[in-house]
């Protein structure tokens, strides 16, 4: 669904600041008559409808930002939270934290709570099933900026901060190839997530570079649940020519797969090597763990997302046209 015309759109068309357009539409005495006429003429031409809720939001600030993540038990997201809070504290802002538990309905409820609580901006990790971006578009039309983090939204009109997913998946596959593996599987995330297809491409790129054939039977999709990851691993080891190594969408999937082997195929635990996204602190305490992880720098992601959000809130140092798509560097960490 196409979103309505906003003050931001008018500002872009006239090459003016958002604040100037807002003041002109509200007949502010500090704005020249010529500027007011230009803005009002453009508003009429593009069928701009004033959003009273947005106007109310502009009258005052609550000095709070919303942060939506899928799961607090995931150490990756906890590190991202720390990064957001670090910047928020510097800006003297409070953070309202909420978990979607990968549930679209809960995500929608949380968004409505954020609106009722008059947050000045939102940082969000979309759920694995989020496709309809209408509510997020509505949020921006009300004058509440939003920055997505970790998972790239399907709508490229939004601002987001992610890691270099394709490069990271390439590195994860490459290290397994250099360890002598020729049958390397990939356990990918849900196809509804754009990040899943990007990481799959990185896996394919590494195979191609080193002359290994792509075998579709070695790619399994999971929904992030322990049960689904175990089922994927069961299918892989049941193949006539099973893999000797696995590149996983995230380290938690690798740990679930290793746990399946430990319980059901203990003879394979030390024979199949894993690499996953997410250099989790807990890995230092485990006996059976991936040989390496892709460090996504989620703390830095949180910092960068917060810095971008506060620029949007304060309307400073932002490019006038294109949304910001920032990719944080990742690296391979051996265990």
PDB file of C-alpha atoms in Angstrom, residues 53-292:
ATOM      1  CA  UNK A  53      -1.096  13.607  15.185  1.00  0.00           C
ATOM      2  CA  UNK A  54       2.220  14.477  13.577  1.00  0.00           C
ATOM      3  CA  UNK A  55       1.637  18.149  14.375  1.00  0.00           C
ATOM      4  CA  UNK A  56       1.034  17.291  18.014  1.00  0.00           C
ATOM      5  CA  UNK A  57       4.208  15.243  18.139  1.00  0.00           C
ATOM      6  CA  UNK A  58       6.212  18.214  16.877  1.00  0.00           C
ATOM      7  CA  UNK A  59       4.989  20.427  19.686  1.00  0.00           C
ATOM      8  CA  UNK A  60       7.044  18.639  22.306  1.00  0.00           C
ATOM      9  CA  UNK A  61       9.479  15.785  22.824  1.00  0.00           C
ATOM     10  CA  UNK A  62       9.295  12.973  25.361  1.00  0.00           C
ATOM     11  CA  UNK A  63      13.044  12.234  25.240  1.00  0.00           C
ATOM     12  CA  UNK A  64      12.309   8.535  24.835  1.00  0.00           C
ATOM     13  CA  UNK A  65      13.000   6.203  21.920  1.00  0.00           C
ATOM     14  CA  UNK A  66      11.518   2.777  21.339  1.00  0.00           C
ATOM     15  CA  UNK A  67      13.636  -0.322  20.725  1.00  0.00           C
ATOM     16  CA  UNK A  68      11.981  -3.484  19.398  1.00  0.00           C
ATOM     17  CA  UNK A  69      13.890  -6.782  19.260  1.00  0.00           C
ATOM     18  CA  UNK A  70      12.772 -10.390  18.723  1.00  0.00           C
ATOM     19  CA  UNK A  71      14.241 -12.019  21.840  1.00  0.00           C
ATOM     20  CA  UNK A  72      16.183 -10.863  24.903  1.00  0.00           C
ATOM     21  CA  UNK A  73      17.641 -14.357  25.328  1.00  0.00           C
ATOM     22  CA  UNK A  74      19.656 -13.875  22.142  1.00  0.00           C
ATOM     23  CA  UNK A  75      23.028 -12.422  23.142  1.00  0.00           C
ATOM     24  CA  UNK A  76      23.395 -10.844  19.703  1.00  0.00           C
ATOM     25  CA  UNK A  77      20.426  -8.558  20.380  1.00  0.00           C
ATOM     26  CA  UNK A  78      21.550  -7.851  23.950  1.00  0.00           C
ATOM     27  CA  UNK A  79      24.838  -6.461  22.629  1.00  0.00           C
ATOM     28  CA  UNK A  80      22.911  -4.329  20.127  1.00  0.00           C
ATOM     29  CA  UNK A  81      20.758  -2.997  22.982  1.00  0.00           C
ATOM     30  CA  UNK A  82      23.899  -1.972  24.860  1.00  0.00           C
ATOM     31  CA  UNK A  83      25.089  -0.023  21.832  1.00  0.00           C
ATOM     32  CA  UNK A  84      21.766   1.802  21.493  1.00  0.00           C
ATOM     33  CA  UNK A  85      21.646   2.626  25.205  1.00  0.00           C
ATOM     34  CA  UNK A  86      25.191   3.996  25.156  1.00  0.00           C
ATOM     35  CA  UNK A  87      24.289   6.610  22.537  1.00  0.00           C
ATOM     36  CA  UNK A  88      20.860   7.292  24.064  1.00  0.00           C
ATOM     37  CA  UNK A  89      22.493   8.073  27.398  1.00  0.00           C
ATOM     38  CA  UNK A  90      24.830  10.559  25.724  1.00  0.00           C
ATOM     39  CA  UNK A  91      21.784  12.253  24.185  1.00  0.00           C
ATOM     40  CA  UNK A  92      20.007  12.184  27.579  1.00  0.00           C
ATOM     41  CA  UNK A  93      17.271   9.939  26.205  1.00  0.00           C
ATOM     42  CA  UNK A  94      15.502   6.968  27.781  1.00  0.00           C
ATOM     43  CA  UNK A  95      14.953   3.703  25.898  1.00  0.00           C
ATOM     44  CA  UNK A  96      11.673   1.770  25.968  1.00  0.00           C
ATOM     45  CA  UNK A  97      12.524  -1.869  25.219  1.00  0.00           C
ATOM     46  CA  UNK A  98      10.050  -4.457  23.913  1.00  0.00           C
ATOM     47  CA  UNK A  99      10.246  -8.015  22.538  1.00  0.00           C
ATOM     48  CA  UNK A 100       8.246  -9.191  19.519  1.00  0.00           C
ATOM     49  CA  UNK A 101       9.138 -12.885  19.980  1.00  0.00           C
ATOM     50  CA  UNK A 102       9.132 -13.116  16.153  1.00  0.00           C
ATOM     51  CA  UNK A 103       5.355 -12.544  16.206  1.00  0.00           C
ATOM     52  CA  UNK A 104       3.938 -10.048  13.683  1.00  0.00           C
ATOM     53  CA  UNK A 105       0.794  -9.467  15.779  1.00  0.00           C
ATOM     54  CA  UNK A 106       2.910  -8.654  18.857  1.00  0.00           C
ATOM     55  CA  UNK A 107       5.096  -6.386  16.738  1.00  0.00           C
ATOM     56  CA  UNK A 108       1.998  -4.445  15.687  1.00  0.00           C
ATOM     57  CA  UNK A 109       0.790  -4.117  19.291  1.00  0.00           C
ATOM     58  CA  UNK A 110       4.202  -2.866  20.380  1.00  0.00           C
ATOM     59  CA  UNK A 111       4.223  -0.252  17.630  1.00  0.00           C
ATOM     60  CA  UNK A 112       0.853   1.040  18.782  1.00  0.00           C
ATOM     61  CA  UNK A 113       2.149   1.214  22.363  1.00  0.00           C
ATOM     62  CA  UNK A 114       5.149   3.208  21.116  1.00  0.00           C
ATOM     63  CA  UNK A 115       2.781   5.666  19.444  1.00  0.00           C
ATOM     64  CA  UNK A 116       0.652   6.004  22.578  1.00  0.00           C
ATOM     65  CA  UNK A 117       3.781   6.609  24.646  1.00  0.00           C
ATOM     66  CA  UNK A 118       4.778   9.423  22.290  1.00  0.00           C
ATOM     67  CA  UNK A 119       8.276   8.145  21.571  1.00  0.00           C
ATOM     68  CA  UNK A 120      10.480  10.489  19.555  1.00  0.00           C
ATOM     69  CA  UNK A 121      11.843   7.686  17.378  1.00  0.00           C
ATOM     70  CA  UNK A 122      12.071   3.903  17.000  1.00  0.00           C
ATOM     71  CA  UNK A 123      14.835   1.382  16.340  1.00  0.00           C
ATOM     72  CA  UNK A 124      13.478  -2.009  15.295  1.00  0.00           C
ATOM     73  CA  UNK A 125      14.527  -5.517  14.334  1.00  0.00           C
ATOM     74  CA  UNK A 126      11.670  -6.790  12.169  1.00  0.00           C
ATOM     75  CA  UNK A 127      10.298 -10.265  12.855  1.00  0.00           C
ATOM     76  CA  UNK A 128      11.174 -13.168  10.576  1.00  0.00           C
ATOM     77  CA  UNK A 129       7.656 -12.943   9.103  1.00  0.00           C
ATOM     78  CA  UNK A 130       7.295  -9.174   8.678  1.00  0.00           C
ATOM     79  CA  UNK A 131       6.347  -8.346   5.093  1.00  0.00           C
ATOM     80  CA  UNK A 132       3.713  -5.617   5.345  1.00  0.00           C
ATOM     81  CA  UNK A 133       5.465  -2.355   6.214  1.00  0.00           C
ATOM     82  CA  UNK A 134       2.281  -0.253   6.368  1.00  0.00           C
ATOM     83  CA  UNK A 135       2.382   0.337  10.121  1.00  0.00           C
ATOM     84  CA  UNK A 136       6.007   1.470   9.971  1.00  0.00           C
ATOM     85  CA  UNK A 137       5.116   3.797   7.096  1.00  0.00           C
ATOM     86  CA  UNK A 138       2.288   5.173   9.220  1.00  0.00           C
ATOM     87  CA  UNK A 139       4.755   5.809  12.034  1.00  0.00           C
ATOM     88  CA  UNK A 140       6.977   7.912   9.764  1.00  0.00           C
ATOM     89  CA  UNK A 141       3.979   9.784   8.354  1.00  0.00           C
ATOM     90  CA  UNK A 142       3.241  10.860  11.942  1.00  0.00           C
ATOM     91  CA  UNK A 143       6.688  12.412  12.192  1.00  0.00           C
ATOM     92  CA  UNK A 144       8.289   9.556  14.161  1.00  0.00           C
ATOM     93  CA  UNK A 145      11.549   8.479  12.464  1.00  0.00           C
ATOM     94  CA  UNK A 146      12.495   4.810  12.412  1.00  0.00           C
ATOM     95  CA  UNK A 147      15.756   2.967  11.810  1.00  0.00           C
ATOM     96  CA  UNK A 148      15.849  -0.768  11.206  1.00  0.00           C
ATOM     97  CA  UNK A 149      18.741  -2.784  12.537  1.00  0.00           C
ATOM     98  CA  UNK A 150      20.275  -6.225  11.865  1.00  0.00           C
ATOM     99  CA  UNK A 151      17.579  -7.334   9.401  1.00  0.00           C
ATOM    100  CA  UNK A 152      17.144  -5.447   6.153  1.00  0.00           C
ATOM    101  CA  UNK A 153      13.504  -4.484   5.471  1.00  0.00           C
ATOM    102  CA  UNK A 154      11.917  -5.320   2.119  1.00  0.00           C
ATOM    103  CA  UNK A 155      11.094  -1.644   1.547  1.00  0.00           C
ATOM    104  CA  UNK A 156      14.351   0.126   0.652  1.00  0.00           C
ATOM    105  CA  UNK A 157      12.777   3.531   1.370  1.00  0.00           C
ATOM    106  CA  UNK A 158      13.543   2.966   5.058  1.00  0.00           C
ATOM    107  CA  UNK A 159      16.826   3.675   6.841  1.00  0.00           C
ATOM    108  CA  UNK A 160      18.691   0.674   8.198  1.00  0.00           C
ATOM    109  CA  UNK A 161      21.972  -0.512   9.722  1.00  0.00           C
ATOM    110  CA  UNK A 162      23.065  -4.099   9.060  1.00  0.00           C
ATOM    111  CA  UNK A 163      26.240  -6.160   8.837  1.00  0.00           C
ATOM    112  CA  UNK A 164      27.917  -7.120   5.557  1.00  0.00           C
ATOM    113  CA  UNK A 165      25.897 -10.312   5.252  1.00  0.00           C
ATOM    114  CA  UNK A 166      27.075 -11.548   1.868  1.00  0.00           C
ATOM    115  CA  UNK A 167      30.723 -11.022   2.762  1.00  0.00           C
ATOM    116  CA  UNK A 168      30.268 -12.722   6.134  1.00  0.00           C
ATOM    117  CA  UNK A 169      28.653 -15.809   4.638  1.00  0.00           C
ATOM    118  CA  UNK A 170      31.433 -15.982   2.063  1.00  0.00           C
ATOM    119  CA  UNK A 171      34.055 -15.926   4.838  1.00  0.00           C
ATOM    120  CA  UNK A 172      32.192 -18.603   6.809  1.00  0.00           C
ATOM    121  CA  UNK A 173      32.110 -20.909   3.792  1.00  0.00           C
ATOM    122  CA  UNK A 174      35.658 -20.106   2.736  1.00  0.00           C
ATOM    123  CA  UNK A 175      37.195 -21.140   6.055  1.00  0.00           C
ATOM    124  CA  UNK A 176      35.446 -24.516   5.807  1.00  0.00           C
ATOM    125  CA  UNK A 177      36.728 -24.966   2.255  1.00  0.00           C
ATOM    126  CA  UNK A 178      40.256 -24.121   3.366  1.00  0.00           C
ATOM    127  CA  UNK A 179      39.891 -26.761   6.084  1.00  0.00           C
ATOM    128  CA  UNK A 180      39.534 -29.310   3.287  1.00  0.00           C
ATOM    129  CA  UNK A 181      35.743 -29.712   3.160  1.00  0.00           C
ATOM    130  CA  UNK A 182      34.065 -30.292  -0.191  1.00  0.00           C
ATOM    131  CA  UNK A 183      30.545 -31.194   0.978  1.00  0.00           C
ATOM    132  CA  UNK A 184      29.464 -28.031   2.800  1.00  0.00           C
ATOM    133  CA  UNK A 185      25.838 -27.509   3.759  1.00  0.00           C
ATOM    134  CA  UNK A 186      24.053 -24.254   4.457  1.00  0.00           C
ATOM    135  CA  UNK A 187      21.247 -23.990   7.008  1.00  0.00           C
ATOM    136  CA  UNK A 188      19.541 -20.757   6.033  1.00  0.00           C
ATOM    137  CA  UNK A 189      16.965 -18.575   7.760  1.00  0.00           C
ATOM    138  CA  UNK A 190      13.350 -18.135   6.606  1.00  0.00           C
ATOM    139  CA  UNK A 191      12.987 -17.080   2.961  1.00  0.00           C
ATOM    140  CA  UNK A 192      10.674 -14.299   4.155  1.00  0.00           C
ATOM    141  CA  UNK A 193      13.796 -12.576   5.498  1.00  0.00           C
ATOM    142  CA  UNK A 194      15.802 -10.763   2.829  1.00  0.00           C
ATOM    143  CA  UNK A 195      18.932 -11.406   4.909  1.00  0.00           C
ATOM    144  CA  UNK A 196      18.499 -15.151   4.338  1.00  0.00           C
ATOM    145  CA  UNK A 197      18.807 -14.852   0.549  1.00  0.00           C
ATOM    146  CA  UNK A 198      21.817 -12.528   0.892  1.00  0.00           C
ATOM    147  CA  UNK A 199      23.673 -15.002   3.119  1.00  0.00           C
ATOM    148  CA  UNK A 200      22.742 -17.850   0.792  1.00  0.00           C
ATOM    149  CA  UNK A 201      24.326 -15.878  -2.049  1.00  0.00           C
ATOM    150  CA  UNK A 202      27.527 -15.423  -0.044  1.00  0.00           C
ATOM    151  CA  UNK A 203      27.664 -19.216   0.457  1.00  0.00           C
ATOM    152  CA  UNK A 204      27.178 -19.776  -3.286  1.00  0.00           C
ATOM    153  CA  UNK A 205      29.850 -17.202  -4.138  1.00  0.00           C
ATOM    154  CA  UNK A 206      32.442 -19.048  -2.057  1.00  0.00           C
ATOM    155  CA  UNK A 207      31.602 -22.396  -3.649  1.00  0.00           C
ATOM    156  CA  UNK A 208      31.915 -20.857  -7.103  1.00  0.00           C
ATOM    157  CA  UNK A 209      35.229 -19.163  -6.350  1.00  0.00           C
ATOM    158  CA  UNK A 210      36.795 -22.439  -5.196  1.00  0.00           C
ATOM    159  CA  UNK A 211      35.281 -24.572  -7.953  1.00  0.00           C
ATOM    160  CA  UNK A 212      32.836 -26.531  -5.808  1.00  0.00           C
ATOM    161  CA  UNK A 213      29.407 -27.415  -7.262  1.00  0.00           C
ATOM    162  CA  UNK A 214      26.243 -26.030  -5.687  1.00  0.00           C
ATOM    163  CA  UNK A 215      24.021 -28.868  -4.442  1.00  0.00           C
ATOM    164  CA  UNK A 216      20.478 -27.798  -3.564  1.00  0.00           C
ATOM    165  CA  UNK A 217      20.038 -30.819  -1.290  1.00  0.00           C
ATOM    166  CA  UNK A 218      22.680 -29.327   1.012  1.00  0.00           C
ATOM    167  CA  UNK A 219      20.595 -26.202   1.662  1.00  0.00           C
ATOM    168  CA  UNK A 220      17.899 -26.385   4.360  1.00  0.00           C
ATOM    169  CA  UNK A 221      15.599 -23.591   5.527  1.00  0.00           C
ATOM    170  CA  UNK A 222      14.680 -23.238   9.213  1.00  0.00           C
ATOM    171  CA  UNK A 223      12.376 -21.016  11.262  1.00  0.00           C
ATOM    172  CA  UNK A 224      14.938 -20.425  14.064  1.00  0.00           C
ATOM    173  CA  UNK A 225      13.288 -22.919  16.445  1.00  0.00           C
ATOM    174  CA  UNK A 226      15.416 -25.631  18.051  1.00  0.00           C
ATOM    175  CA  UNK A 227      13.086 -28.306  16.688  1.00  0.00           C
ATOM    176  CA  UNK A 228      13.373 -27.063  13.113  1.00  0.00           C
ATOM    177  CA  UNK A 229      17.166 -26.788  13.297  1.00  0.00           C
ATOM    178  CA  UNK A 230      17.390 -30.357  14.626  1.00  0.00           C
ATOM    179  CA  UNK A 231      15.121 -31.561  11.818  1.00  0.00           C
ATOM    180  CA  UNK A 232      17.321 -29.825   9.236  1.00  0.00           C
ATOM    181  CA  UNK A 233      20.432 -31.485  10.656  1.00  0.00           C
ATOM    182  CA  UNK A 234      18.696 -34.852  10.673  1.00  0.00           C
ATOM    183  CA  UNK A 235      17.895 -34.491   6.959  1.00  0.00           C
ATOM    184  CA  UNK A 236      21.448 -33.471   6.135  1.00  0.00           C
ATOM    185  CA  UNK A 237      23.148 -36.419   7.848  1.00  0.00           C
ATOM    186  CA  UNK A 238      20.611 -38.781   6.251  1.00  0.00           C
ATOM    187  CA  UNK A 239      21.725 -37.841   2.723  1.00  0.00           C
ATOM    188  CA  UNK A 240      23.492 -40.516   0.675  1.00  0.00           C
ATOM    189  CA  UNK A 241      26.489 -38.175   0.640  1.00  0.00           C
ATOM    190  CA  UNK A 242      26.144 -36.131   3.852  1.00  0.00           C
ATOM    191  CA  UNK A 243      28.036 -32.878   4.470  1.00  0.00           C
ATOM    192  CA  UNK A 244      31.240 -32.755   6.477  1.00  0.00           C
ATOM    193  CA  UNK A 245      30.751 -29.069   7.325  1.00  0.00           C
ATOM    194  CA  UNK A 246      27.875 -26.611   7.767  1.00  0.00           C
ATOM    195  CA  UNK A 247      27.554 -22.848   7.362  1.00  0.00           C
ATOM    196  CA  UNK A 248      24.575 -21.682   9.465  1.00  0.00           C
ATOM    197  CA  UNK A 249      22.509 -18.488   9.319  1.00  0.00           C
ATOM    198  CA  UNK A 250      23.250 -17.868  13.002  1.00  0.00           C
ATOM    199  CA  UNK A 251      25.353 -19.478  15.706  1.00  0.00           C
ATOM    200  CA  UNK A 252      22.277 -20.517  17.700  1.00  0.00           C
ATOM    201  CA  UNK A 253      21.261 -22.723  14.757  1.00  0.00           C
ATOM    202  CA  UNK A 254      24.742 -24.275  14.775  1.00  0.00           C
ATOM    203  CA  UNK A 255      24.441 -24.979  18.505  1.00  0.00           C
ATOM    204  CA  UNK A 256      21.021 -26.617  17.999  1.00  0.00           C
ATOM    205  CA  UNK A 257      22.452 -28.747  15.184  1.00  0.00           C
ATOM    206  CA  UNK A 258      25.430 -29.769  17.328  1.00  0.00           C
ATOM    207  CA  UNK A 259      23.061 -30.669  20.167  1.00  0.00           C
ATOM    208  CA  UNK A 260      21.080 -32.890  17.788  1.00  0.00           C
ATOM    209  CA  UNK A 261      24.279 -34.715  16.822  1.00  0.00           C
ATOM    210  CA  UNK A 262      25.380 -35.033  20.438  1.00  0.00           C
ATOM    211  CA  UNK A 263      22.113 -36.738  21.378  1.00  0.00           C
ATOM    212  CA  UNK A 264      21.395 -38.738  18.236  1.00  0.00           C
ATOM    213  CA  UNK A 265      24.636 -39.130  16.268  1.00  0.00           C
ATOM    214  CA  UNK A 266      27.434 -38.746  18.856  1.00  0.00           C
ATOM    215  CA  UNK A 267      29.968 -40.305  16.494  1.00  0.00           C
ATOM    216  CA  UNK A 268      29.539 -37.299  14.169  1.00  0.00           C
ATOM    217  CA  UNK A 269      29.914 -34.509  16.745  1.00  0.00           C
ATOM    218  CA  UNK A 270      33.652 -34.196  16.211  1.00  0.00           C
ATOM    219  CA  UNK A 271      33.526 -34.980  12.496  1.00  0.00           C
ATOM    220  CA  UNK A 272      31.261 -32.208  11.226  1.00  0.00           C
ATOM    221  CA  UNK A 273      32.540 -28.632  11.485  1.00  0.00           C
ATOM    222  CA  UNK A 274      30.273 -25.606  11.861  1.00  0.00           C
ATOM    223  CA  UNK A 275      30.521 -21.863  11.347  1.00  0.00           C
ATOM    224  CA  UNK A 276      27.694 -19.471  12.208  1.00  0.00           C
ATOM    225  CA  UNK A 277      26.843 -15.769  12.317  1.00  0.00           C
ATOM    226  CA  UNK A 278      27.219 -14.339  15.824  1.00  0.00           C
ATOM    227  CA  UNK A 279      30.338 -14.433  17.982  1.00  0.00           C
ATOM    228  CA  UNK A 280      28.444 -15.133  21.206  1.00  0.00           C
ATOM    229  CA  UNK A 281      30.198 -14.657  24.579  1.00  0.00           C
ATOM    230  CA  UNK A 282      28.804 -18.010  25.774  1.00  0.00           C
ATOM    231  CA  UNK A 283      30.929 -19.921  23.255  1.00  0.00           C
ATOM    232  CA  UNK A 284      33.973 -19.645  25.507  1.00  0.00           C
ATOM    233  CA  UNK A 285      32.305 -22.001  28.000  1.00  0.00           C
ATOM    234  CA  UNK A 286      31.182 -24.755  25.612  1.00  0.00           C
ATOM    235  CA  UNK A 287      32.974 -28.036  24.870  1.00  0.00           C
ATOM    236  CA  UNK A 288      31.215 -28.606  21.530  1.00  0.00           C
ATOM    237  CA  UNK A 289      30.997 -25.417  19.506  1.00  0.00           C
ATOM    238  CA  UNK A 290      31.518 -24.053  15.986  1.00  0.00           C
ATOM    239  CA  UNK A 291      35.119 -23.860  14.817  1.00  0.00           C
ATOM    240  CA  UNK A 292      34.543 -20.190  13.991  1.00  0.00           C
TER     241      UNK A 292
END
